[in-house]
Coordinates of C-alpha atoms in Angstrom, one line a residue:
M1 CA -0.2 0.4 0.1
G2 CA 0.7 3.4 0.2
Y3 CA -0.5 7.0 -0.5
Y4 CA -0.5 8.3 -3.9
T5 CA -0.2 11.7 -5.7
N6 CA -0.4 13.5 -9.1
F7 CA 2.1 16.2 -9.7
V8 CA 2.6 19.0 -11.7
L9 CA 6.3 20.3 -12.0
S10 CA 6.6 23.7 -13.8
T11 CA 9.6 26.3 -13.9
N12 CA 9.7 30.1 -14.6
T13 CA 11.6 29.4 -17.8
D14 CA 10.5 28.8 -21.3
G15 CA 9.7 25.5 -23.1
D16 CA 12.9 24.4 -24.3
R17 CA 15.2 25.2 -21.1
H18 CA 11.8 24.0 -18.7
K19 CA 12.3 20.7 -20.7
E20 CA 16.3 20.3 -20.6
I21 CA 15.7 21.1 -16.8
I22 CA 13.0 18.4 -16.1
A23 CA 15.4 16.0 -18.1
D24 CA 18.3 16.8 -16.0
L25 CA 16.0 15.9 -13.2
R26 CA 15.0 12.9 -14.4
S27 CA 18.3 11.7 -15.4
D28 CA 19.7 12.7 -11.6
D29 CA 19.5 9.4 -10.2
N30 CA 16.0 10.0 -8.8
K31 CA 13.7 7.0 -10.0
N32 CA 11.0 8.7 -9.1
A33 CA 11.0 11.3 -11.0
Y34 CA 12.4 9.1 -13.9
F35 CA 9.8 7.0 -13.7
G36 CA 6.8 9.7 -12.2
L37 CA 7.2 12.4 -14.8
T38 CA 6.9 12.9 -18.0
P39 CA 9.6 15.2 -20.0
D40 CA 7.1 18.3 -19.5
G41 CA 6.9 17.7 -15.7
F42 CA 3.8 16.1 -15.5
T43 CA 2.7 12.7 -13.9
N44 CA 0.7 10.1 -16.4
E45 CA -0.9 8.8 -13.3
P46 CA -0.8 9.0 -9.2
I47 CA 2.6 7.8 -8.0
K48 CA 4.0 7.1 -4.6
W49 CA 6.8 9.7 -4.3
Y50 CA 6.9 10.6 -0.6
D51 CA 10.0 12.7 -0.8
A52 CA 9.1 15.2 -3.6
E53 CA 9.4 18.4 -2.0
K54 CA 13.0 17.1 -0.6
D55 CA 13.8 16.0 -3.7
I56 CA 13.1 19.0 -5.7
I57 CA 14.8 21.7 -2.7
E58 CA 17.9 19.8 -3.1
F59 CA 17.7 19.5 -6.9
S60 CA 16.8 23.3 -7.0
K61 CA 20.6 24.5 -5.9
K62 CA 22.0 23.3 -9.6
Y63 CA 19.7 26.1 -10.9
P64 CA 19.6 28.9 -8.6
D65 CA 17.6 31.1 -10.8
V66 CA 15.1 29.0 -11.5
L67 CA 11.7 29.3 -9.8
F68 CA 10.3 25.7 -9.7
T69 CA 6.3 25.2 -8.6
L70 CA 5.3 21.7 -7.6
Y71 CA 1.7 21.0 -7.5
G72 CA 0.3 17.8 -5.6
D73 CA -3.2 16.3 -5.6
G74 CA -3.3 13.7 -3.2
E75 CA -5.9 10.3 -3.3
S76 CA -7.4 12.6 -0.3
G77 CA -10.4 14.4 -1.1
D78 CA -8.9 17.5 0.5
D79 CA -5.1 17.1 -0.3
H80 CA -4.4 20.0 -2.9
W81 CA -1.1 22.1 -2.6
I82 CA 1.6 23.9 -4.1
C83 CA 5.2 24.3 -3.2
Y84 CA 7.4 27.1 -4.5
I85 CA 10.9 26.5 -4.6
Q86 CA 14.0 28.3 -5.8
N87 CA 17.7 27.7 -4.9
G88 CA 17.3 25.2 -1.7
K89 CA 14.4 27.0 -0.1
S90 CA 10.5 26.4 -0.1
Q91 CA 7.3 27.7 0.5
H92 CA 4.8 25.0 1.4
C93 CA 0.6 26.3 0.7
N94 CA -2.1 24.2 1.4
G95 CA -4.8 24.5 -1.0
E96 CA -8.2 25.9 0.6
I97 CA -11.7 25.0 -0.5
V98 CA -13.6 28.2 -0.4
Y99 CA -17.6 28.5 -0.8
P100 CA -19.4 31.4 -1.7
P101 CA -21.9 32.7 1.1
Y102 CA -25.4 32.2 1.1
D103 CA -27.2 34.8 -1.8
P104 CA -31.0 34.5 -2.0
E105 CA -31.1 36.8 -5.2
K106 CA -29.0 33.6 -7.0
M107 CA -31.9 31.3 -5.9
M108 CA -33.4 29.8 -9.5

C-alpha cells in the first residue's frame, strides 16, 4: 500500500529550457522523477513519491535562478497543495476550499 499523488512540476523558464531542466532531474539518479514525471513535468498517473518536495528542493540548488512550482493532488479529497522552490528554499501552501456565502438573489 501507500499514498498516491499526482504531481505537476513547472518552472519560470521557456519551453526548451524547462524540458532541459526536467530531463536533468529525470536523469539525476532520482528514480521517482524518472519513472513518475513526463518530459514536460507531469505525472501520467498517481505515484508514490514521498520525498518529492525534499528532492526538488535539493535539485533546485543546481539552478539557483529558476523558480520551481510543484503542485500536488493527493488521493484524499482535501489534499491539494503547491510548493514554490528556489535555490534550496521552499514555501509550502495547502489548498483551501472556499464556498461563496448564501445569496438569496441567486436562487433559481
